[in-house]
Amino acid sequence: LVPRAQAGGHDAYVSALMLTWADKRRGRGTEGTAVRTGQMDVIHDVMIEPRFEPWREMAKSRGFRSIISFPLTVEGAVIGSLT
């Protein structure tokens, strides 16, 4: 998974996430879930959500508490997510 656009000065953070869209541990966050299902996905509290465990400490160190991802579609096919 390679970010094509990002904002907010978190380049190192985004690279360290090691995200995937596959249905495995690092693909079960909001990004991978939105891409696989074609549905918006939200985690209201990343500190208690079990599937966010791979990224919890990085999020905590930056003060992040919630996350939401929207699938991006082109002609009915999901091509990525806006997170």
PDB file of N, CA, C and O in Angstrom:
ATOM      1  N   LEU A   1       0.851  -1.176   0.000  1.00  0.00           N
ATOM      2  CA  LEU A   1       0.000   0.000   0.000  1.00  0.00           C
ATOM      3  C   LEU A   1       0.889   1.228   0.000  1.00  0.00           C
ATOM      4  O   LEU A   1       1.742   1.369   0.860  1.00  0.00           O
ATOM      5  N   VAL A   2       0.716   2.094  -0.973  1.00  0.00           N
ATOM      6  CA  VAL A   2       1.534   3.292  -1.097  1.00  0.00           C
ATOM      7  C   VAL A   2       0.627   4.513  -1.088  1.00  0.00           C
ATOM      8  O   VAL A   2      -0.249   4.639  -1.944  1.00  0.00           O
ATOM      9  N   PRO A   3       0.809   5.424  -0.110  1.00  0.00           N
ATOM     10  CA  PRO A   3       0.009   6.650  -0.122  1.00  0.00           C
ATOM     11  C   PRO A   3       0.289   7.458  -1.387  1.00  0.00           C
ATOM     12  O   PRO A   3       1.437   7.638  -1.765  1.00  0.00           O
ATOM     13  N   ARG A   4      -0.755   7.891  -2.042  1.00  0.00           N
ATOM     14  CA  ARG A   4      -0.610   8.699  -3.254  1.00  0.00           C
ATOM     15  C   ARG A   4      -0.704  10.182  -2.942  1.00  0.00           C
ATOM     16  O   ARG A   4      -0.219  11.001  -3.690  1.00  0.00           O
ATOM     17  N   ALA A   5      -1.359  10.512  -1.846  1.00  0.00           N
ATOM     18  CA  ALA A   5      -1.471  11.901  -1.421  1.00  0.00           C
ATOM     19  C   ALA A   5      -1.681  11.900   0.076  1.00  0.00           C
ATOM     20  O   ALA A   5      -2.311  11.004   0.623  1.00  0.00           O
ATOM     21  N   GLN A   6      -1.109  12.881   0.736  1.00  0.00           N
ATOM     22  CA  GLN A   6      -1.300  13.002   2.175  1.00  0.00           C
ATOM     23  C   GLN A   6      -1.033  14.435   2.579  1.00  0.00           C
ATOM     24  O   GLN A   6      -0.408  15.182   1.843  1.00  0.00           O
ATOM     25  N   ALA A   7      -1.510  14.795   3.751  1.00  0.00           N
ATOM     26  CA  ALA A   7      -1.316  16.147   4.258  1.00  0.00           C
ATOM     27  C   ALA A   7      -1.114  16.074   5.759  1.00  0.00           C
ATOM     28  O   ALA A   7      -1.443  15.082   6.393  1.00  0.00           O
ATOM     29  N   GLY A   8      -0.552  17.114   6.319  1.00  0.00           N
ATOM     30  CA  GLY A   8      -0.445  17.200   7.759  1.00  0.00           C
ATOM     31  C   GLY A   8       0.932  16.901   8.318  1.00  0.00           C
ATOM     32  O   GLY A   8       1.119  16.865   9.516  1.00  0.00           O
ATOM     33  N   GLY A   9       1.918  16.663   7.475  1.00  0.00           N
ATOM     34  CA  GLY A   9       3.273  16.485   7.960  1.00  0.00           C
ATOM     35  C   GLY A   9       3.531  15.196   8.713  1.00  0.00           C
ATOM     36  O   GLY A   9       4.350  15.152   9.620  1.00  0.00           O
ATOM     37  N   HIS A  10       2.829  14.124   8.371  1.00  0.00           N
ATOM     38  CA  HIS A  10       2.995  12.846   9.069  1.00  0.00           C
ATOM     39  C   HIS A  10       3.628  11.794   8.159  1.00  0.00           C
ATOM     40  O   HIS A  10       3.293  10.619   8.222  1.00  0.00           O
ATOM     41  N   ASP A  11       4.574  12.190   7.309  1.00  0.00           N
ATOM     42  CA  ASP A  11       5.178  11.269   6.339  1.00  0.00           C
ATOM     43  C   ASP A  11       5.754  10.026   6.999  1.00  0.00           C
ATOM     44  O   ASP A  11       5.493   8.908   6.564  1.00  0.00           O
ATOM     45  N   ALA A  12       6.558  10.192   8.038  1.00  0.00           N
ATOM     46  CA  ALA A  12       7.181   9.048   8.707  1.00  0.00           C
ATOM     47  C   ALA A  12       6.120   8.163   9.354  1.00  0.00           C
ATOM     48  O   ALA A  12       6.236   6.935   9.346  1.00  0.00           O
ATOM     49  N   TYR A  13       5.087   8.766   9.906  1.00  0.00           N
ATOM     50  CA  TYR A  13       4.003   8.008  10.535  1.00  0.00           C
ATOM     51  C   TYR A  13       3.299   7.128   9.514  1.00  0.00           C
ATOM     52  O   TYR A  13       3.113   5.936   9.735  1.00  0.00           O
ATOM     53  N   VAL A  14       2.945   7.692   8.384  1.00  0.00           N
ATOM     54  CA  VAL A  14       2.215   6.941   7.365  1.00  0.00           C
ATOM     55  C   VAL A  14       3.072   5.780   6.861  1.00  0.00           C
ATOM     56  O   VAL A  14       2.583   4.653   6.711  1.00  0.00           O
ATOM     57  N   SER A  15       4.333   6.005   6.639  1.00  0.00           N
ATOM     58  CA  SER A  15       5.224   4.931   6.172  1.00  0.00           C
ATOM     59  C   SER A  15       5.349   3.824   7.213  1.00  0.00           C
ATOM     60  O   SER A  15       5.395   2.644   6.872  1.00  0.00           O
ATOM     61  N   ALA A  16       5.412   4.188   8.484  1.00  0.00           N
ATOM     62  CA  ALA A  16       5.592   3.211   9.570  1.00  0.00           C
ATOM     63  C   ALA A  16       4.358   2.347   9.803  1.00  0.00           C
ATOM     64  O   ALA A  16       4.452   1.293  10.441  1.00  0.00           O
ATOM     65  N   LEU A  17       3.204   2.744   9.293  1.00  0.00           N
ATOM     66  CA  LEU A  17       1.974   1.978   9.523  1.00  0.00           C
ATOM     67  C   LEU A  17       2.007   0.606   8.867  1.00  0.00           C
ATOM     68  O   LEU A  17       1.374  -0.320   9.356  1.00  0.00           O
ATOM     69  N   MET A  18       2.729   0.464   7.765  1.00  0.00           N
ATOM     70  CA  MET A  18       2.824  -0.798   7.027  1.00  0.00           C
ATOM     71  C   MET A  18       1.430  -1.383   6.751  1.00  0.00           C
ATOM     72  O   MET A  18       1.113  -2.517   7.097  1.00  0.00           O
ATOM     73  N   LEU A  19       0.582  -0.566   6.134  1.00  0.00           N
ATOM     74  CA  LEU A  19      -0.797  -0.948   5.847  1.00  0.00           C
ATOM     75  C   LEU A  19      -0.894  -1.897   4.668  1.00  0.00           C
ATOM     76  O   LEU A  19      -0.039  -1.911   3.788  1.00  0.00           O
ATOM     77  N   THR A  20      -1.947  -2.664   4.656  1.00  0.00           N
ATOM     78  CA  THR A  20      -2.277  -3.520   3.520  1.00  0.00           C
ATOM     79  C   THR A  20      -3.792  -3.542   3.374  1.00  0.00           C
ATOM     80  O   THR A  20      -4.510  -3.225   4.317  1.00  0.00           O
ATOM     81  N   TRP A  21      -4.255  -3.912   2.209  1.00  0.00           N
ATOM     82  CA  TRP A  21      -5.687  -4.067   1.994  1.00  0.00           C
ATOM     83  C   TRP A  21      -6.109  -5.521   2.164  1.00  0.00           C
ATOM     84  O   TRP A  21      -7.284  -5.844   2.124  1.00  0.00           O
ATOM     85  N   ALA A  22      -5.143  -6.401   2.343  1.00  0.00           N
ATOM     86  CA  ALA A  22      -5.436  -7.832   2.513  1.00  0.00           C
ATOM     87  C   ALA A  22      -6.165  -8.073   3.836  1.00  0.00           C
ATOM     88  O   ALA A  22      -6.001  -7.323   4.798  1.00  0.00           O
ATOM     89  N   ASP A  23      -6.937  -9.134   3.881  1.00  0.00           N
ATOM     90  CA  ASP A  23      -7.672  -9.477   5.102  1.00  0.00           C
ATOM     91  C   ASP A  23      -6.749 -10.230   6.062  1.00  0.00           C
ATOM     92  O   ASP A  23      -6.851 -11.428   6.256  1.00  0.00           O
ATOM     93  N   LYS A  24      -5.801  -9.476   6.606  1.00  0.00           N
ATOM     94  CA  LYS A  24      -4.883  -9.997   7.612  1.00  0.00           C
ATOM     95  C   LYS A  24      -4.626  -8.892   8.624  1.00  0.00           C
ATOM     96  O   LYS A  24      -5.164  -7.792   8.486  1.00  0.00           O
ATOM     97  N   ARG A  25      -3.834  -9.154   9.628  1.00  0.00           N
ATOM     98  CA  ARG A  25      -3.680  -8.255  10.783  1.00  0.00           C
ATOM     99  C   ARG A  25      -3.535  -6.774  10.401  1.00  0.00           C
ATOM    100  O   ARG A  25      -4.258  -5.934  10.908  1.00  0.00           O
ATOM    101  N   ARG A  26      -2.608  -6.419   9.565  1.00  0.00           N
ATOM    102  CA  ARG A  26      -2.385  -5.014   9.206  1.00  0.00           C
ATOM    103  C   ARG A  26      -3.323  -4.515   8.110  1.00  0.00           C
ATOM    104  O   ARG A  26      -3.190  -3.396   7.634  1.00  0.00           O
ATOM    105  N   GLY A  27      -4.288  -5.319   7.735  1.00  0.00           N
ATOM    106  CA  GLY A  27      -5.291  -4.908   6.766  1.00  0.00           C
ATOM    107  C   GLY A  27      -6.667  -4.774   7.369  1.00  0.00           C
ATOM    108  O   GLY A  27      -7.636  -4.514   6.665  1.00  0.00           O
ATOM    109  N   ARG A  28      -6.766  -4.948   8.675  1.00  0.00           N
ATOM    110  CA  ARG A  28      -8.081  -4.904   9.329  1.00  0.00           C
ATOM    111  C   ARG A  28      -8.387  -3.566   9.986  1.00  0.00           C
ATOM    112  O   ARG A  28      -9.352  -3.437  10.730  1.00  0.00           O
ATOM    113  N   GLY A  29      -7.569  -2.565   9.693  1.00  0.00           N
ATOM    114  CA  GLY A  29      -7.886  -1.214  10.131  1.00  0.00           C
ATOM    115  C   GLY A  29      -8.964  -0.636   9.234  1.00  0.00           C
ATOM    116  O   GLY A  29      -9.536  -1.328   8.381  1.00  0.00           O
ATOM    117  N   THR A  30      -9.245   0.628   9.395  1.00  0.00           N
ATOM    118  CA  THR A  30     -10.315   1.237   8.610  1.00  0.00           C
ATOM    119  C   THR A  30      -9.994   1.290   7.125  1.00  0.00           C
ATOM    120  O   THR A  30     -10.888   1.136   6.294  1.00  0.00           O
ATOM    121  N   GLU A  31      -8.718   1.519   6.778  1.00  0.00           N
ATOM    122  CA  GLU A  31      -8.355   1.636   5.363  1.00  0.00           C
ATOM    123  C   GLU A  31      -8.626   0.334   4.615  1.00  0.00           C
ATOM    124  O   GLU A  31      -9.305   0.312   3.598  1.00  0.00           O
ATOM    125  N   GLY A  32      -8.042  -0.753   5.104  1.00  0.00           N
ATOM    126  CA  GLY A  32      -8.221  -2.048   4.446  1.00  0.00           C
ATOM    127  C   GLY A  32      -9.664  -2.497   4.429  1.00  0.00           C
ATOM    128  O   GLY A  32     -10.154  -3.043   3.436  1.00  0.00           O
ATOM    129  N   THR A  33     -10.368  -2.256   5.540  1.00  0.00           N
ATOM    130  CA  THR A  33     -11.770  -2.664   5.623  1.00  0.00           C
ATOM    131  C   THR A  33     -12.622  -1.883   4.624  1.00  0.00           C
ATOM    132  O   THR A  33     -13.467  -2.460   3.939  1.00  0.00           O
ATOM    133  N   ALA A  34     -12.389  -0.582   4.507  1.00  0.00           N
ATOM    134  CA  ALA A  34     -13.150   0.232   3.552  1.00  0.00           C
ATOM    135  C   ALA A  34     -12.904  -0.222   2.119  1.00  0.00           C
ATOM    136  O   ALA A  34     -13.833  -0.300   1.315  1.00  0.00           O
ATOM    137  N   VAL A  35     -11.663  -0.563   1.815  1.00  0.00           N
ATOM    138  CA  VAL A  35     -11.343  -1.007   0.455  1.00  0.00           C
ATOM    139  C   VAL A  35     -11.960  -2.370   0.171  1.00  0.00           C
ATOM    140  O   VAL A  35     -12.561  -2.589  -0.884  1.00  0.00           O
ATOM    141  N   ARG A  36     -11.845  -3.290   1.108  1.00  0.00           N
ATOM    142  CA  ARG A  36     -12.376  -4.642   0.868  1.00  0.00           C
ATOM    143  C   ARG A  36     -13.901  -4.671   0.809  1.00  0.00           C
ATOM    144  O   ARG A  36     -14.482  -5.408   0.018  1.00  0.00           O
ATOM    145  N   THR A  37     -14.561  -3.868   1.660  1.00  0.00           N
ATOM    146  CA  THR A  37     -16.021  -3.924   1.742  1.00  0.00           C
ATOM    147  C   THR A  37     -16.732  -2.909   0.861  1.00  0.00           C
ATOM    148  O   THR A  37     -17.920  -3.052   0.579  1.00  0.00           O
ATOM    149  N   GLY A  38     -16.024  -1.854   0.477  1.00  0.00           N
ATOM    150  CA  GLY A  38     -16.664  -0.780  -0.270  1.00  0.00           C
ATOM    151  C   GLY A  38     -17.557   0.092   0.601  1.00  0.00           C
ATOM    152  O   GLY A  38     -18.358   0.867   0.090  1.00  0.00           O
ATOM    153  N   GLN A  39     -17.407  -0.029   1.914  1.00  0.00           N
ATOM    154  CA  GLN A  39     -18.225   0.734   2.868  1.00  0.00           C
ATOM    155  C   GLN A  39     -17.332   1.593   3.762  1.00  0.00           C
ATOM    156  O   GLN A  39     -16.204   1.203   4.069  1.00  0.00           O
ATOM    157  N   MET A  40     -17.867   2.725   4.212  1.00  0.00           N
ATOM    158  CA  MET A  40     -17.173   3.542   5.177  1.00  0.00           C
ATOM    159  C   MET A  40     -16.893   2.709   6.427  1.00  0.00           C
ATOM    160  O   MET A  40     -17.697   1.865   6.808  1.00  0.00           O
ATOM    161  N   ASP A  41     -15.741   2.938   7.071  1.00  0.00           N
ATOM    162  CA  ASP A  41     -15.426   2.249   8.320  1.00  0.00           C
ATOM    163  C   ASP A  41     -14.896   3.268   9.310  1.00  0.00           C
ATOM    164  O   ASP A  41     -14.122   4.152   8.951  1.00  0.00           O
ATOM    165  N   VAL A  42     -15.337   3.147  10.558  1.00  0.00           N
ATOM    166  CA  VAL A  42     -14.933   4.092  11.597  1.00  0.00           C
ATOM    167  C   VAL A  42     -14.541   3.338  12.864  1.00  0.00           C
ATOM    168  O   VAL A  42     -15.159   2.323  13.211  1.00  0.00           O
ATOM    169  N   ILE A  43     -13.507   3.840  13.517  1.00  0.00           N
ATOM    170  CA  ILE A  43     -13.141   3.387  14.859  1.00  0.00           C
ATOM    171  C   ILE A  43     -13.248   4.617  15.742  1.00  0.00           C
ATOM    172  O   ILE A  43     -12.523   5.593  15.545  1.00  0.00           O
ATOM    173  N   HIS A  44     -14.151   4.581  16.689  1.00  0.00           N
ATOM    174  CA  HIS A  44     -14.408   5.753  17.536  1.00  0.00           C
ATOM    175  C   HIS A  44     -13.325   5.953  18.593  1.00  0.00           C
ATOM    176  O   HIS A  44     -13.046   7.090  18.972  1.00  0.00           O
ATOM    177  N   ASP A  45     -12.734   4.880  19.085  1.00  0.00           N
ATOM    178  CA  ASP A  45     -11.687   5.004  20.105  1.00  0.00           C
ATOM    179  C   ASP A  45     -10.590   3.981  19.809  1.00  0.00           C
ATOM    180  O   ASP A  45     -10.734   2.802  20.110  1.00  0.00           O
ATOM    181  N   VAL A  46      -9.500   4.465  19.209  1.00  0.00           N
ATOM    182  CA  VAL A  46      -8.412   3.566  18.821  1.00  0.00           C
ATOM    183  C   VAL A  46      -7.703   2.944  20.021  1.00  0.00           C
ATOM    184  O   VAL A  46      -7.017   1.942  19.881  1.00  0.00           O
ATOM    185  N   MET A  47      -7.904   3.507  21.212  1.00  0.00           N
ATOM    186  CA  MET A  47      -7.243   2.977  22.399  1.00  0.00           C
ATOM    187  C   MET A  47      -7.894   1.688  22.909  1.00  0.00           C
ATOM    188  O   MET A  47      -7.254   0.924  23.629  1.00  0.00           O
ATOM    189  N   ILE A  48      -9.132   1.430  22.514  1.00  0.00           N
ATOM    190  CA  ILE A  48      -9.805   0.224  23.010  1.00  0.00           C
ATOM    191  C   ILE A  48     -10.231  -0.736  21.907  1.00  0.00           C
ATOM    192  O   ILE A  48     -10.640  -1.859  22.203  1.00  0.00           O
ATOM    193  N   GLU A  49     -10.122  -0.341  20.655  1.00  0.00           N
ATOM    194  CA  GLU A  49     -10.547  -1.198  19.546  1.00  0.00           C
ATOM    195  C   GLU A  49      -9.493  -2.276  19.298  1.00  0.00           C
ATOM    196  O   GLU A  49      -8.356  -1.964  18.925  1.00  0.00           O
ATOM    197  N   PRO A  50      -9.836  -3.561  19.473  1.00  0.00           N
ATOM    198  CA  PRO A  50      -8.854  -4.637  19.307  1.00  0.00           C
ATOM    199  C   PRO A  50      -8.181  -4.677  17.936  1.00  0.00           C
ATOM    200  O   PRO A  50      -6.981  -4.927  17.837  1.00  0.00           O
ATOM    201  N   ARG A  51      -8.919  -4.400  16.865  1.00  0.00           N
ATOM    202  CA  ARG A  51      -8.308  -4.512  15.543  1.00  0.00           C
ATOM    203  C   ARG A  51      -7.322  -3.384  15.243  1.00  0.00           C
ATOM    204  O   ARG A  51      -6.572  -3.443  14.269  1.00  0.00           O
ATOM    205  N   PHE A  52      -7.265  -2.360  16.087  1.00  0.00           N
ATOM    206  CA  PHE A  52      -6.325  -1.250  15.897  1.00  0.00           C
ATOM    207  C   PHE A  52      -5.009  -1.470  16.643  1.00  0.00           C
ATOM    208  O   PHE A  52      -4.112  -0.648  16.596  1.00  0.00           O
ATOM    209  N   GLU A  53      -4.858  -2.597  17.289  1.00  0.00           N
ATOM    210  CA  GLU A  53      -3.680  -2.887  18.105  1.00  0.00           C
ATOM    211  C   GLU A  53      -2.344  -2.666  17.380  1.00  0.00           C
ATOM    212  O   GLU A  53      -1.417  -2.101  17.973  1.00  0.00           O
ATOM    213  N   PRO A  54      -2.187  -3.035  16.107  1.00  0.00           N
ATOM    214  CA  PRO A  54      -0.881  -2.844  15.463  1.00  0.00           C
ATOM    215  C   PRO A  54      -0.410  -1.390  15.413  1.00  0.00           C
ATOM    216  O   PRO A  54       0.781  -1.129  15.290  1.00  0.00           O
ATOM    217  N   TRP A  55      -1.325  -0.455  15.500  1.00  0.00           N
ATOM    218  CA  TRP A  55      -0.989   0.964  15.346  1.00  0.00           C
ATOM    219  C   TRP A  55      -1.240   1.791  16.601  1.00  0.00           C
ATOM    220  O   TRP A  55      -1.036   3.004  16.609  1.00  0.00           O
ATOM    221  N   ARG A  56      -1.670   1.153  17.674  1.00  0.00           N
ATOM    222  CA  ARG A  56      -2.110   1.879  18.874  1.00  0.00           C
ATOM    223  C   ARG A  56      -1.041   2.805  19.446  1.00  0.00           C
ATOM    224  O   ARG A  56      -1.307   3.975  19.734  1.00  0.00           O
ATOM    225  N   GLU A  57       0.155   2.316  19.643  1.00  0.00           N
ATOM    226  CA  GLU A  57       1.191   3.148  20.280  1.00  0.00           C
ATOM    227  C   GLU A  57       1.571   4.339  19.408  1.00  0.00           C
ATOM    228  O   GLU A  57       1.790   5.435  19.923  1.00  0.00           O
ATOM    229  N   MET A  58       1.656   4.134  18.099  1.00  0.00           N
ATOM    230  CA  MET A  58       1.967   5.256  17.205  1.00  0.00           C
ATOM    231  C   MET A  58       0.859   6.306  17.254  1.00  0.00           C
ATOM    232  O   MET A  58       1.134   7.508  17.276  1.00  0.00           O
ATOM    233  N   ALA A  59      -0.390   5.859  17.258  1.00  0.00           N
ATOM    234  CA  ALA A  59      -1.514   6.800  17.318  1.00  0.00           C
ATOM    235  C   ALA A  59      -1.521   7.541  18.646  1.00  0.00           C
ATOM    236  O   ALA A  59      -1.717   8.755  18.696  1.00  0.00           O
ATOM    237  N   LYS A  60      -1.286   6.810  19.718  1.00  0.00           N
ATOM    238  CA  LYS A  60      -1.280   7.410  21.065  1.00  0.00           C
ATOM    239  C   LYS A  60      -0.206   8.491  21.167  1.00  0.00           C
ATOM    240  O   LYS A  60      -0.465   9.566  21.707  1.00  0.00           O
ATOM    241  N   SER A  61       0.973   8.228  20.621  1.00  0.00           N
ATOM    242  CA  SER A  61       2.064   9.198  20.718  1.00  0.00           C
ATOM    243  C   SER A  61       1.765  10.486  19.957  1.00  0.00           C
ATOM    244  O   SER A  61       2.373  11.516  20.211  1.00  0.00           O
ATOM    245  N   ARG A  62       0.808  10.443  19.039  1.00  0.00           N
ATOM    246  CA  ARG A  62       0.432  11.632  18.270  1.00  0.00           C
ATOM    247  C   ARG A  62      -0.893  12.230  18.714  1.00  0.00           C
ATOM    248  O   ARG A  62      -1.375  13.188  18.133  1.00  0.00           O
ATOM    249  N   GLY A  63      -1.516  11.618  19.706  1.00  0.00           N
ATOM    250  CA  GLY A  63      -2.775  12.149  20.225  1.00  0.00           C
ATOM    251  C   GLY A  63      -3.979  11.795  19.378  1.00  0.00           C
ATOM    252  O   GLY A  63      -5.039  12.399  19.527  1.00  0.00           O
ATOM    253  N   PHE A  64      -3.852  10.808  18.475  1.00  0.00           N
ATOM    254  CA  PHE A  64      -4.978  10.396  17.652  1.00  0.00           C
ATOM    255  C   PHE A  64      -5.899   9.502  18.476  1.00  0.00           C
ATOM    256  O   PHE A  64      -5.441   8.622  19.187  1.00  0.00           O
ATOM    257  N   ARG A  65      -7.203   9.713  18.387  1.00  0.00           N
ATOM    258  CA  ARG A  65      -8.164   8.906  19.155  1.00  0.00           C
ATOM    259  C   ARG A  65      -9.200   8.200  18.311  1.00  0.00           C
ATOM    260  O   ARG A  65      -9.825   7.255  18.760  1.00  0.00           O
ATOM    261  N   SER A  66      -9.433   8.662  17.105  1.00  0.00           N
ATOM    262  CA  SER A  66     -10.427   8.016  16.247  1.00  0.00           C
ATOM    263  C   SER A  66      -9.939   8.074  14.807  1.00  0.00           C
ATOM    264  O   SER A  66      -9.026   8.827  14.476  1.00  0.00           O
ATOM    265  N   ILE A  67     -10.570   7.244  13.975  1.00  0.00           N
ATOM    266  CA  ILE A  67     -10.171   7.186  12.571  1.00  0.00           C
ATOM    267  C   ILE A  67     -11.383   6.779  11.739  1.00  0.00           C
ATOM    268  O   ILE A  67     -12.223   6.005  12.190  1.00  0.00           O
ATOM    269  N   ILE A  68     -11.438   7.316  10.541  1.00  0.00           N
ATOM    270  CA  ILE A  68     -12.518   6.968   9.621  1.00  0.00           C
ATOM    271  C   ILE A  68     -11.931   6.855   8.214  1.00  0.00           C
ATOM    272  O   ILE A  68     -11.024   7.612   7.858  1.00  0.00           O
ATOM    273  N   SER A  69     -12.408   5.899   7.457  1.00  0.00           N
ATOM    274  CA  SER A  69     -11.975   5.724   6.073  1.00  0.00           C
ATOM    275  C   SER A  69     -13.188   5.578   5.170  1.00  0.00           C
ATOM    276  O   SER A  69     -14.150   4.893   5.512  1.00  0.00           O
ATOM    277  N   PHE A  70     -13.105   6.210   4.017  1.00  0.00           N
ATOM    278  CA  PHE A  70     -14.147   6.134   3.000  1.00  0.00           C
ATOM    279  C   PHE A  70     -13.555   5.474   1.763  1.00  0.00           C
ATOM    280  O   PHE A  70     -12.456   5.848   1.338  1.00  0.00           O
ATOM    281  N   PRO A  71     -14.247   4.512   1.178  1.00  0.00           N
ATOM    282  CA  PRO A  71     -13.728   3.913  -0.051  1.00  0.00           C
ATOM    283  C   PRO A  71     -13.805   4.914  -1.197  1.00  0.00           C
ATOM    284  O   PRO A  71     -14.743   5.703  -1.283  1.00  0.00           O
ATOM    285  N   LEU A  72     -12.801   4.901  -2.048  1.00  0.00           N
ATOM    286  CA  LEU A  72     -12.799   5.720  -3.255  1.00  0.00           C
ATOM    287  C   LEU A  72     -13.128   4.797  -4.421  1.00  0.00           C
ATOM    288  O   LEU A  72     -12.451   3.788  -4.627  1.00  0.00           O
ATOM    289  N   THR A  73     -14.164   5.140  -5.156  1.00  0.00           N
ATOM    290  CA  THR A  73     -14.587   4.271  -6.256  1.00  0.00           C
ATOM    291  C   THR A  73     -14.553   5.006  -7.591  1.00  0.00           C
ATOM    292  O   THR A  73     -14.817   6.207  -7.659  1.00  0.00           O
ATOM    293  N   VAL A  74     -14.230   4.261  -8.610  1.00  0.00           N
ATOM    294  CA  VAL A  74     -14.262   4.751  -9.989  1.00  0.00           C
ATOM    295  C   VAL A  74     -15.008   3.712 -10.800  1.00  0.00           C
ATOM    296  O   VAL A  74     -14.612   2.543 -10.826  1.00  0.00           O
ATOM    297  N   GLU A  75     -16.079   4.127 -11.408  1.00  0.00           N
ATOM    298  CA  GLU A  75     -16.912   3.248 -12.227  1.00  0.00           C
ATOM    299  C   GLU A  75     -17.246   1.951 -11.495  1.00  0.00           C
ATOM    300  O   GLU A  75     -17.183   0.857 -12.047  1.00  0.00           O
ATOM    301  N   GLY A  76     -17.586   2.080 -10.206  1.00  0.00           N
ATOM    302  CA  GLY A  76     -18.024   0.949  -9.411  1.00  0.00           C
ATOM    303  C   GLY A  76     -16.936   0.112  -8.785  1.00  0.00           C
ATOM    304  O   GLY A  76     -17.207  -0.798  -8.018  1.00  0.00           O
ATOM    305  N   ALA A  77     -15.672   0.390  -9.095  1.00  0.00           N
ATOM    306  CA  ALA A  77     -14.548  -0.373  -8.536  1.00  0.00           C
ATOM    307  C   ALA A  77     -13.842   0.455  -7.465  1.00  0.00           C
ATOM    308  O   ALA A  77     -13.555   1.636  -7.678  1.00  0.00           O
ATOM    309  N   VAL A  78     -13.568  -0.161  -6.317  1.00  0.00           N
ATOM    310  CA  VAL A  78     -12.844   0.532  -5.252  1.00  0.00           C
ATOM    311  C   VAL A  78     -11.371   0.580  -5.638  1.00  0.00           C
ATOM    312  O   VAL A  78     -10.751  -0.435  -5.949  1.00  0.00           O
ATOM    313  N   ILE A  79     -10.807   1.816  -5.638  1.00  0.00           N
ATOM    314  CA  ILE A  79      -9.404   2.010  -6.032  1.00  0.00           C
ATOM    315  C   ILE A  79      -8.528   2.477  -4.871  1.00  0.00           C
ATOM    316  O   ILE A  79      -7.321   2.611  -5.024  1.00  0.00           O
ATOM    317  N   GLY A  80      -9.124   2.729  -3.712  1.00  0.00           N
ATOM    318  CA  GLY A  80      -8.366   3.209  -2.580  1.00  0.00           C
ATOM    319  C   GLY A  80      -9.299   3.699  -1.502  1.00  0.00           C
ATOM    320  O   GLY A  80     -10.494   3.403  -1.509  1.00  0.00           O
ATOM    321  N   SER A  81      -8.731   4.451  -0.558  1.00  0.00           N
ATOM    322  CA  SER A  81      -9.560   5.009   0.516  1.00  0.00           C
ATOM    323  C   SER A  81      -9.081   6.403   0.866  1.00  0.00           C
ATOM    324  O   SER A  81      -7.912   6.752   0.670  1.00  0.00           O
ATOM    325  N   LEU A  82     -10.002   7.181   1.393  1.00  0.00           N
ATOM    326  CA  LEU A  82      -9.710   8.497   1.958  1.00  0.00           C
ATOM    327  C   LEU A  82      -9.840   8.311   3.452  1.00  0.00           C
ATOM    328  O   LEU A  82     -10.897   7.926   3.950  1.00  0.00           O
ATOM    329  N   THR A  83      -8.749   8.529   4.177  1.00  0.00           N
ATOM    330  CA  THR A  83      -8.726   8.230   5.609  1.00  0.00           C
ATOM    331  C   THR A  83      -8.416   9.478   6.411  1.00  0.00           C
ATOM    332  O   THR A  83      -7.572  10.254   6.040  1.00  0.00           O
TER     333      THR A  83
END
